[in-house]
Coordinates of C-alpha atoms in Angstrom, one line a residue:
M1 CA 260.8 72.4 33.9
S2 CA 261.5 68.6 34.8
N3 CA 260.0 65.8 33.0
A4 CA 260.7 63.3 35.4
G5 CA 257.9 61.5 37.2
K6 CA 254.9 60.6 35.0
Q7 CA 254.0 62.4 31.9
W8 CA 250.8 61.8 29.5
W9 CA 252.9 61.5 26.7
K10 CA 255.0 58.9 28.5
E11 CA 251.8 56.7 28.8
A12 CA 250.7 57.5 25.3
V13 CA 250.5 55.2 22.5
V14 CA 251.0 56.7 19.0
Y15 CA 249.6 56.0 15.6
Q16 CA 251.6 57.4 12.5
V17 CA 249.2 58.2 9.6
W18 CA 251.0 58.8 6.2
P19 CA 248.1 60.9 4.7
R20 CA 248.7 60.0 0.9
S21 CA 248.2 56.2 1.4
F22 CA 245.5 56.2 4.2
Q23 CA 242.3 56.9 3.1
D24 CA 240.9 58.7 0.2
S25 CA 237.9 60.0 0.1
N26 CA 236.8 61.7 -2.9
G27 CA 238.2 59.1 -5.7
D28 CA 241.4 61.1 -6.6
G29 CA 243.4 58.2 -5.7
I30 CA 245.2 60.3 -3.0
G31 CA 244.7 60.1 0.6
D32 CA 243.1 62.9 2.1
I33 CA 242.1 64.3 5.8
P34 CA 238.6 63.7 4.9
G35 CA 239.5 60.3 5.0
I36 CA 241.8 60.4 7.7
T37 CA 238.6 61.9 9.8
S38 CA 236.6 58.7 8.5
R39 CA 238.9 56.2 10.4
I40 CA 238.9 57.9 13.6
P41 CA 236.3 55.4 14.9
Y42 CA 238.7 52.4 13.7
L43 CA 241.6 54.0 15.2
S44 CA 240.0 55.0 18.7
Q45 CA 238.4 51.0 18.6
L46 CA 242.3 50.1 18.4
G47 CA 242.8 52.3 21.5
I48 CA 245.6 54.6 20.4
N49 CA 245.2 58.1 21.9
V50 CA 248.0 60.1 19.7
I51 CA 248.2 60.5 15.7
W52 CA 251.3 61.4 14.4
L53 CA 250.2 63.2 11.3
S54 CA 252.9 63.1 8.4
P55 CA 253.2 66.5 6.8
V56 CA 249.9 68.0 5.4
F57 CA 251.3 71.5 4.7
G58 CA 251.3 73.2 1.7
S59 CA 254.0 71.4 -0.9
P60 CA 254.7 70.6 -4.3
N61 CA 255.4 66.9 -3.0
D62 CA 258.9 66.5 -4.5
D63 CA 259.5 64.9 -1.4
M64 CA 256.0 63.5 -0.4
G65 CA 255.3 66.6 1.8
Y66 CA 258.7 67.2 3.5
D67 CA 259.4 69.9 1.0
I68 CA 257.1 72.6 2.6
S69 CA 256.3 75.6 0.3
D70 CA 253.4 77.1 3.1
Y71 CA 253.6 76.4 6.6
Y72 CA 250.4 78.0 7.5
S73 CA 248.1 76.3 4.3
I74 CA 247.2 72.5 4.0
M75 CA 248.0 70.9 0.7
D76 CA 245.4 71.0 -2.1
E77 CA 245.5 67.4 -2.7
F78 CA 244.8 66.6 1.4
G79 CA 242.1 69.0 1.6
T80 CA 241.7 72.6 3.4
M81 CA 242.1 74.3 6.7
A82 CA 238.6 73.4 7.2
D83 CA 238.9 69.9 6.7
F84 CA 241.8 69.6 9.2
D85 CA 239.9 71.7 12.0
E86 CA 237.4 68.8 11.6
L87 CA 239.6 66.4 11.7
L88 CA 241.3 68.1 15.1
E89 CA 237.8 68.3 16.5
T90 CA 237.0 64.9 15.9
A91 CA 239.9 63.3 17.2
H92 CA 239.5 65.4 20.2
N93 CA 236.1 64.3 20.6
H94 CA 237.4 60.6 20.3
G95 CA 240.3 61.3 23.1
I96 CA 243.1 61.2 20.5
K97 CA 245.7 64.1 20.2
I98 CA 247.3 65.0 16.9
L99 CA 251.2 65.5 16.8
M100 CA 251.6 67.7 13.6
D101 CA 255.4 66.6 11.5
M102 CA 257.5 69.7 11.6
V103 CA 260.1 70.0 8.6
A104 CA 262.2 72.8 9.9
N105 CA 265.6 71.7 8.5
H106 CA 264.7 73.1 5.2
T107 CA 261.9 74.3 2.9
S108 CA 260.5 73.7 -0.7
D109 CA 262.5 75.6 -3.0
E110 CA 258.7 76.9 -3.9
H111 CA 258.7 78.3 -0.5
E112 CA 258.3 82.3 -0.5
W113 CA 261.2 82.6 1.3
F114 CA 263.4 80.8 -1.3
V115 CA 261.5 82.6 -4.0
Q116 CA 263.0 85.5 -2.9
S117 CA 266.3 84.3 -1.4
R118 CA 267.7 83.2 -5.0
A119 CA 266.1 86.4 -6.9
S120 CA 269.6 88.4 -6.0
T121 CA 272.6 88.5 -3.5
D122 CA 271.3 91.2 -1.6
N123 CA 267.5 90.0 -0.9
P124 CA 266.5 90.3 2.3
Y125 CA 265.9 86.7 2.5
R126 CA 269.5 85.7 1.0
D127 CA 270.6 84.8 4.4
F128 CA 267.6 82.5 5.0
Y129 CA 269.4 79.9 3.2
Y130 CA 273.0 78.6 2.7
W131 CA 274.6 80.4 -0.3
R132 CA 278.3 79.8 -1.4
D133 CA 280.7 80.9 -3.9
S134 CA 282.1 78.1 -6.1
S135 CA 285.7 76.7 -4.6
G136 CA 287.2 76.8 -7.6
V137 CA 286.7 75.2 -11.6
D138 CA 287.5 71.7 -12.9
D139 CA 289.4 70.8 -15.9
Q140 CA 286.7 72.0 -18.1
G141 CA 286.4 75.4 -16.3
N142 CA 282.9 74.3 -14.7
P143 CA 282.2 75.7 -11.2
L144 CA 283.0 73.3 -8.4
P145 CA 280.8 73.1 -5.4
P146 CA 281.7 74.7 -2.1
N147 CA 282.6 71.3 -0.3
N148 CA 282.1 67.7 -0.9
W149 CA 279.3 67.0 0.9
G150 CA 276.9 64.6 -0.4
S151 CA 272.9 64.7 -0.2
E152 CA 270.8 61.9 1.5
F153 CA 269.2 61.4 -1.9
G154 CA 272.6 60.9 -3.5
G155 CA 274.9 63.2 -5.8
R156 CA 276.2 66.2 -4.1
A157 CA 274.5 68.5 -1.5
W158 CA 275.0 71.7 -3.6
E159 CA 272.8 73.2 -6.4
Y160 CA 274.7 75.8 -8.8
D161 CA 272.5 78.8 -9.4
E162 CA 273.5 80.5 -12.6
N163 CA 271.5 83.8 -12.1
T164 CA 273.6 84.6 -8.8
D165 CA 276.9 82.4 -9.7
Q166 CA 276.5 80.8 -6.4
W167 CA 275.3 77.3 -5.0
Y168 CA 272.9 76.6 -2.0
M169 CA 272.8 73.9 0.0
H170 CA 270.3 70.6 -0.1
I171 CA 271.1 68.0 2.3
F172 CA 268.4 66.2 0.7
S173 CA 266.4 66.9 -2.9
K174 CA 267.7 69.9 -4.5
K175 CA 263.9 71.3 -4.3
Q176 CA 264.6 71.0 -0.5
P177 CA 267.4 74.0 0.3
D178 CA 268.5 73.9 3.8
L179 CA 267.4 76.9 6.2
N180 CA 270.3 78.9 8.1
W181 CA 269.5 78.6 11.2
E182 CA 272.7 81.0 12.3
N183 CA 269.8 83.5 11.2
P184 CA 268.0 84.6 14.2
K185 CA 265.2 86.0 11.8
V186 CA 264.7 82.0 10.5
R187 CA 264.4 80.8 14.0
E188 CA 262.1 83.5 14.9
A189 CA 259.8 82.9 12.0
I190 CA 260.0 78.9 12.8
Y191 CA 258.9 79.6 16.7
E192 CA 255.9 81.4 15.7
M193 CA 254.9 79.2 13.1
T194 CA 254.9 76.5 16.2
R195 CA 253.1 78.7 18.3
W196 CA 250.6 79.4 15.9
W197 CA 249.8 75.6 15.2
L198 CA 249.9 75.0 18.9
D199 CA 247.4 78.1 19.4
K200 CA 245.2 76.3 17.0
G201 CA 245.0 73.3 19.2
I202 CA 247.2 70.7 18.1
D203 CA 249.1 68.5 20.7
G204 CA 252.7 68.6 19.7
F205 CA 255.3 67.9 17.0
R206 CA 257.7 65.3 15.5
L207 CA 260.7 67.5 14.2
D208 CA 261.8 66.1 11.1
A209 CA 266.1 65.9 10.9
I210 CA 266.3 68.5 13.5
N211 CA 269.6 67.4 14.4
I212 CA 271.3 68.2 11.7
I213 CA 270.1 72.3 11.7
S214 CA 273.6 73.4 13.0
K215 CA 276.0 73.2 10.3
P216 CA 279.9 73.2 11.1
E217 CA 281.3 76.3 11.0
G218 CA 283.0 77.1 7.7
L219 CA 281.4 74.2 6.3
P220 CA 284.1 72.1 5.9
D221 CA 284.7 68.9 3.9
D222 CA 283.6 65.8 4.9
P223 CA 286.5 63.2 5.9
S224 CA 284.2 60.3 5.2
V225 CA 283.2 61.0 2.3
D226 CA 284.5 58.4 -0.6
P227 CA 284.4 60.1 -4.1
D228 CA 284.5 56.8 -5.6
K229 CA 281.4 55.3 -3.6
H230 CA 277.8 56.3 -3.7
S231 CA 276.8 59.3 -1.3
S232 CA 273.6 58.6 0.0
S233 CA 273.6 59.5 3.4
I234 CA 273.5 62.6 5.5
P235 CA 277.4 64.1 5.6
F236 CA 278.5 62.8 8.9
V237 CA 279.9 66.3 10.0
I238 CA 277.1 68.1 10.3
H239 CA 274.9 65.8 12.7
N240 CA 274.4 67.1 16.3
G241 CA 276.3 70.5 15.8
T242 CA 278.0 72.9 18.1
K243 CA 274.5 75.0 18.2
V244 CA 271.9 72.6 18.2
H245 CA 271.1 72.0 21.6
E246 CA 271.5 76.0 22.2
W247 CA 268.5 76.2 19.6
M248 CA 266.6 73.2 20.7
H249 CA 266.6 75.2 24.3
E250 CA 265.5 78.6 22.8
M251 CA 262.9 76.7 21.0
N252 CA 261.4 75.0 24.1
A253 CA 261.5 78.1 25.8
Q254 CA 259.9 80.3 22.8
A255 CA 257.3 77.9 22.2
F256 CA 256.6 74.1 23.6
S257 CA 257.2 74.9 27.2
R258 CA 253.9 77.4 26.6
Y259 CA 251.9 74.7 25.9
D260 CA 250.9 71.1 27.5
C261 CA 252.3 69.6 24.2
M262 CA 254.6 66.6 23.3
T263 CA 257.7 66.8 21.3
V264 CA 259.7 63.9 19.4
G265 CA 263.0 65.2 17.3
E266 CA 264.3 62.9 14.2
M267 CA 267.8 62.3 14.8
S268 CA 270.1 59.9 13.1
A269 CA 273.5 59.1 14.1
T270 CA 272.8 60.1 17.7
P271 CA 273.7 57.3 20.2
P272 CA 272.0 57.1 23.7
S273 CA 274.9 59.3 25.3
E274 CA 274.2 62.0 23.3
A275 CA 270.1 61.4 23.5
L276 CA 270.3 62.4 27.2
G277 CA 271.3 66.0 26.2
F278 CA 268.1 66.1 23.8
A279 CA 265.7 64.3 25.8
G280 CA 267.0 64.5 29.4
F281 CA 264.7 65.2 32.3
E282 CA 266.0 68.3 33.4
T283 CA 267.4 69.6 29.8
D284 CA 264.5 71.3 28.7
E285 CA 264.9 70.9 25.1
L286 CA 262.7 67.7 23.8
N287 CA 260.5 65.1 25.2
M288 CA 262.0 62.4 23.4
I289 CA 263.9 61.4 20.3
F290 CA 263.8 58.9 17.4
H291 CA 266.8 57.1 17.1
F292 CA 268.2 55.0 14.1
E293 CA 270.7 52.5 15.5
H294 CA 268.4 49.3 15.4
M295 CA 267.5 50.4 11.6
G296 CA 271.1 50.0 10.6
V297 CA 271.5 46.1 11.5
D298 CA 270.5 44.6 8.4
S299 CA 273.0 46.8 6.5
D300 CA 276.9 46.5 5.7
P301 CA 278.9 49.8 6.8
G302 CA 281.6 48.7 4.8
A303 CA 279.3 48.3 1.4
G304 CA 279.9 52.1 0.7
M305 CA 276.0 51.9 -0.3
G306 CA 274.9 53.5 3.2
K307 CA 271.2 52.0 3.7
W308 CA 271.1 50.2 0.2
S309 CA 273.5 47.4 1.4
L310 CA 271.9 44.3 2.8
Q311 CA 272.6 41.8 5.1
K312 CA 271.0 39.4 7.6
Y313 CA 270.7 40.7 10.9
D314 CA 272.2 39.3 13.7
L315 CA 269.7 39.1 16.9
R316 CA 272.4 39.7 19.1
E317 CA 273.4 42.9 17.3
L318 CA 269.8 43.9 17.5
K319 CA 269.3 43.1 20.9
K320 CA 272.6 44.9 21.8
V321 CA 271.3 48.4 20.4
L322 CA 267.8 47.9 21.8
N323 CA 269.3 47.1 25.2
A324 CA 271.6 50.2 25.2
W325 CA 268.5 52.5 24.8
Q326 CA 266.8 51.1 27.6
T327 CA 269.5 51.0 30.0
E328 CA 271.1 53.8 29.5
L329 CA 268.2 56.4 29.1
D330 CA 266.7 54.7 32.3
G331 CA 265.6 57.4 35.0
K332 CA 267.6 60.0 32.7
A333 CA 265.9 60.5 30.1
W334 CA 262.7 59.3 27.7
G335 CA 262.9 57.5 24.4
S336 CA 260.3 56.5 21.7
L337 CA 259.9 52.8 20.9
Y338 CA 259.2 51.9 16.8
W339 CA 259.6 49.1 14.5
N340 CA 258.7 50.7 11.0
N341 CA 257.2 54.2 9.8
H342 CA 257.1 55.8 6.3
D343 CA 260.9 55.8 5.8
Q344 CA 261.4 52.0 6.4
P345 CA 260.5 48.7 5.3
R346 CA 257.4 46.6 6.9
V347 CA 258.6 45.1 10.2
V348 CA 256.7 41.8 9.8
S349 CA 259.0 41.1 7.0
R350 CA 262.1 42.7 7.9
F351 CA 262.5 41.2 11.6
G352 CA 259.7 38.7 11.3
N353 CA 258.6 36.4 8.8
D354 CA 255.9 37.5 6.3
S355 CA 254.8 33.8 5.0
A356 CA 251.4 33.0 5.1
E357 CA 252.2 30.3 7.7
Y358 CA 254.4 32.6 10.2
R359 CA 253.2 36.2 9.5
E360 CA 250.5 36.4 12.3
V361 CA 252.7 35.0 15.0
S362 CA 255.6 36.7 14.1
A363 CA 254.2 40.1 13.9
K364 CA 252.2 39.4 17.6
M365 CA 256.1 38.3 18.6
L366 CA 257.5 41.8 17.7
A367 CA 254.9 43.6 18.9
T368 CA 255.1 42.3 22.1
V369 CA 258.9 43.0 22.3
L370 CA 258.4 46.5 21.6
H371 CA 255.3 47.3 23.6
F372 CA 257.0 46.0 27.0
M373 CA 259.9 48.3 26.7
Q374 CA 259.9 51.4 28.3
G375 CA 259.8 54.1 25.8
T376 CA 256.5 55.5 24.0
P377 CA 255.5 53.3 21.4
Y378 CA 254.5 54.1 17.8
I379 CA 252.4 51.9 15.5
Y380 CA 252.8 52.8 11.5
Q381 CA 249.5 52.4 9.8
G382 CA 249.0 48.8 8.7
E383 CA 251.1 47.3 11.3
E384 CA 248.4 46.7 13.3
F385 CA 246.8 44.0 11.1
G386 CA 250.4 42.8 9.5
M387 CA 251.1 44.5 6.2
T388 CA 253.8 43.8 4.5
N389 CA 256.6 44.6 2.0
V390 CA 255.5 44.6 -1.7
K391 CA 257.4 43.3 -5.0
F392 CA 256.0 45.3 -7.8
P393 CA 257.9 43.8 -11.2
S394 CA 259.2 47.1 -12.8
I395 CA 261.2 50.1 -11.5
S396 CA 258.1 52.0 -13.2
D397 CA 256.0 50.5 -10.6
Y398 CA 257.7 52.8 -8.0
R399 CA 257.4 56.2 -6.7
D400 CA 259.9 56.9 -3.9
L401 CA 262.5 59.6 -4.9
D402 CA 265.3 58.0 -3.0
S403 CA 264.4 54.8 -4.5
L404 CA 264.6 55.8 -8.0
N405 CA 267.7 57.6 -7.7
M406 CA 269.4 54.7 -6.1
Y407 CA 268.5 52.5 -9.2
D408 CA 269.4 55.3 -11.7
D409 CA 272.6 55.6 -9.8
F410 CA 273.5 51.8 -9.3
V411 CA 271.7 50.2 -12.0
T412 CA 271.4 52.9 -15.3
D413 CA 274.7 55.0 -14.5
R414 CA 277.3 53.1 -13.0
G415 CA 276.3 49.5 -13.9
S416 CA 277.4 48.0 -10.7
L417 CA 274.1 46.2 -9.9
T418 CA 272.1 44.3 -12.3
P419 CA 268.4 45.3 -12.6
V420 CA 267.3 42.2 -10.6
E421 CA 270.1 43.0 -8.2
G422 CA 268.5 46.6 -8.0
M423 CA 265.1 45.8 -7.7
E424 CA 266.4 43.5 -4.9
L425 CA 267.6 46.3 -2.8
I426 CA 264.3 48.1 -3.4
Y427 CA 262.5 45.2 -2.0
A428 CA 264.2 44.9 1.2
K429 CA 264.8 48.5 1.9
G430 CA 262.6 50.5 -0.1
R431 CA 260.4 53.7 1.5
D432 CA 257.4 52.2 -0.7
N433 CA 257.2 49.4 1.3
A434 CA 255.7 51.4 3.9
R435 CA 253.9 53.4 1.5
T436 CA 251.5 51.4 -0.8
P437 CA 247.7 52.3 0.4
V438 CA 246.1 51.0 3.7
Q439 CA 244.2 47.6 2.7
W440 CA 240.8 48.2 4.3
D441 CA 239.3 45.4 2.8
S442 CA 239.1 42.9 -0.3
S443 CA 237.2 45.3 -2.6
A444 CA 238.7 47.2 -5.7
H445 CA 242.1 48.8 -4.4
G446 CA 241.5 47.4 -0.7
G447 CA 238.7 49.7 0.0
F448 CA 241.7 52.9 -0.1
S449 CA 239.9 54.6 -3.3
T450 CA 237.2 54.4 -5.7
G451 CA 239.5 55.9 -8.2
T452 CA 243.2 54.8 -9.5
P453 CA 245.5 54.8 -6.6
W454 CA 248.4 57.1 -6.8
I455 CA 250.7 53.9 -6.4
D456 CA 249.5 50.5 -6.6
V457 CA 248.1 48.1 -3.5
N458 CA 249.9 45.4 -2.8
P459 CA 248.7 42.4 -4.5
N460 CA 248.1 40.4 -1.0
F461 CA 245.3 43.2 0.1
T462 CA 242.6 40.3 -0.1
E463 CA 243.7 38.2 2.3
I464 CA 245.5 41.0 4.5
N465 CA 243.3 43.7 5.5
A466 CA 241.8 45.6 8.3
Q467 CA 238.0 44.1 7.5
A468 CA 239.5 40.4 7.7
A469 CA 241.5 41.4 11.1
L470 CA 238.3 43.0 12.8
D471 CA 236.2 39.9 11.5
N472 CA 238.7 37.6 13.3
P473 CA 238.8 37.7 17.0
D474 CA 242.2 35.9 17.2
S475 CA 243.5 38.6 15.0
L476 CA 246.9 40.6 15.3
F477 CA 244.1 44.0 15.4
Y478 CA 242.8 42.5 18.7
Y479 CA 246.6 41.3 19.8
Y480 CA 247.6 44.9 19.6
Q481 CA 244.4 46.4 21.2
R482 CA 245.4 44.3 24.0
L483 CA 248.6 45.2 24.4
I484 CA 247.4 48.9 24.2
S485 CA 244.9 48.3 26.7
L486 CA 247.5 46.5 29.0
R487 CA 249.6 49.4 28.7
R488 CA 246.9 52.4 29.1
G489 CA 245.4 50.2 32.0
E490 CA 246.1 47.6 34.4
L491 CA 250.0 47.4 33.9
Q492 CA 250.8 51.1 33.2
D493 CA 253.4 51.1 36.2
H494 CA 255.0 47.9 34.7
M495 CA 255.2 48.5 31.1
V496 CA 255.6 52.4 30.9
Y497 CA 257.7 53.5 34.1
A498 CA 259.4 50.0 35.4
S499 CA 263.1 49.7 34.9
F500 CA 264.8 47.2 32.2
K501 CA 267.0 44.3 32.7
P502 CA 268.0 42.8 29.5
L503 CA 268.8 38.9 29.8
D504 CA 271.1 36.5 27.9
A505 CA 272.2 39.3 25.8
E506 CA 274.4 36.6 23.6
D507 CA 271.5 34.3 22.8
S508 CA 271.1 34.5 18.9
E509 CA 267.5 33.0 19.1
V510 CA 265.5 34.4 21.9
Y511 CA 265.2 38.0 23.3
A512 CA 264.6 38.3 27.0
Y513 CA 264.1 40.7 29.5
E514 CA 262.3 41.9 32.7
R515 CA 260.8 44.8 33.5
H516 CA 261.3 45.7 37.7
A517 CA 258.4 47.8 38.9
S518 CA 258.5 49.9 42.0
N519 CA 256.0 47.5 44.0
G520 CA 258.6 44.8 43.8
E521 CA 257.0 43.2 41.0
K522 CA 258.2 41.9 37.8
L523 CA 257.7 41.3 34.4
L524 CA 259.6 38.7 32.3
V525 CA 259.3 39.0 28.5
I526 CA 260.3 35.8 26.3
A527 CA 260.4 35.9 22.5
N528 CA 261.6 33.1 20.0
F529 CA 263.0 34.7 16.8
T530 CA 263.1 31.8 15.0
D531 CA 261.2 29.7 13.0
H532 CA 261.6 26.5 15.0
D533 CA 261.0 25.3 18.5
V534 CA 264.0 26.2 21.2
E535 CA 264.1 24.7 24.5
R536 CA 264.8 27.7 27.3
S537 CA 264.2 27.7 31.0
Y538 CA 263.7 30.8 32.9
E539 CA 263.5 31.0 36.8
L540 CA 259.8 31.4 37.7
A541 CA 258.5 31.3 41.2
D542 CA 255.8 28.4 41.0
G543 CA 252.7 29.9 42.3
R544 CA 253.6 33.6 41.9
Q545 CA 253.6 33.9 38.1
Q546 CA 250.7 35.1 35.8
L547 CA 250.8 34.5 32.5
V548 CA 249.9 38.0 31.2
I549 CA 249.7 37.7 27.3
S550 CA 250.6 35.1 24.9
N551 CA 250.7 34.9 21.1
Y552 CA 249.7 31.1 21.2
S553 CA 246.5 29.8 22.7
N554 CA 248.4 27.6 25.3
D555 CA 251.5 27.5 27.4
A556 CA 254.3 25.1 26.6
G557 CA 256.5 25.6 29.3
D558 CA 260.5 25.8 28.4
T559 CA 259.5 24.8 24.6
L560 CA 259.6 28.1 22.9
R561 CA 257.4 27.4 19.6
P562 CA 258.5 29.3 16.0
Y563 CA 258.0 33.1 16.7
E564 CA 256.2 32.6 20.1
A565 CA 255.9 35.4 22.6
K566 CA 254.9 36.0 26.3
V567 CA 254.9 37.7 28.9
Y568 CA 254.7 36.7 32.9
K569 CA 254.1 39.2 35.7
I570 CA 255.9 37.6 38.9
S571 CA 254.9 39.2 42.4
D572 CA 257.3 38.9 45.0

């Protein structure tokens, strides 16, 4: 079935909830499902109509729920299935759909499938995972892994099991063994689980790391691996494998196409040309994908440190990436729009200016740039009132496995970074920047919990919180509310469906583009990414333009003030 034309998921505005840090209802310091349910009226007020719910399945929490031990249960810390049913009903009563986070590349090593799999080499579940013999032994007679693949979280992607004298693959943590999608029984089990949740009434899925499910035949060495450098990245050879399209098509046929649901795939190392195959209007695979290209513009690929390298981003490079996705998918496929999520630092600290002087205005600018593009926009919890990165004083204050592994590797083991240098990287790139509790008000722990939070609240919660934003009619919250209202209302055709035309690609200070609607009208979007005034002149048809939205109270014409953003609608 073609996905061309108007679709509800194209017109949606999605809000990501990372449950552990959203709202604690019982004082144990951990966010939970009843806490989410209690905040549905707040989300309804914001105007969003889809919640992307990060994993709430049964899990031992080695990787914060992305290690699933039971696809059919709710994590004990988050509540019960009855709590989930109440959340689903409450959200639907407010016109909000629920998008579940499915992790199907791997399970927890505590999942019954893997428990059975590692019991013996002839267990019926052995082939549910990748088990391989050693490739040899080292000089000391120790077994060597089957190939040179590295794990996303550092170290090798194989764990030796003495019981059966074989290795199992884990592209992420050693407690996250990869499922063998070559086995049709694995695929059918995943499809059956998918249908079970859709029958329960959820509205779709975000599919975690879904483009690495097809491993290359023979599991060859990765030629991009440098054994002398940190290997914190997914092996290049497994991205978008030879069978991933076949299996996505099969998954759509066996599950998604039978429901009016929304699907988005998380896909690293996927350029626009390959996205056309996954999210093309005629491909019958997924509705859209998450790409990562713009998340790499502040990293140095030559440093051998993956995402942990740090360099100042160039606006021209950011525009090049985003503009390519806009133009190459236009009319052929659908995209997703995001600045941050549970794996990325806070956008206002990364691409804006989180100082007291410019935090709100730069956050409004960034929101404007994103929400006027073509694609389905995603808002990450706390983004709507300007939560920032955090700088805890000690590595012991952090909880993110990826950050802790990086610090152990570079600082503790190798000594290639000083403790100060290691902490500076975590301050800039660490995932806990996005995972500190949502700052609801200025009371103890930011109103997140009456107990001790599982990770500290950002100390700036007394100034930056949702209640302060709700009390200020000129706040970032109401700016987001206005953007969402325009997108879902009077400017839907312009903001959702109009074509995209980039302007001044080599301008290193201003991001400008147009959206051309089918009725001949166009939107002109202008955004100053600097902390100083710049002069820019754009052709405006006098008497036929209307200022739609701006983050300043008056229009200064050709002068763009620090982090100023404004959008004009220009009639024919």
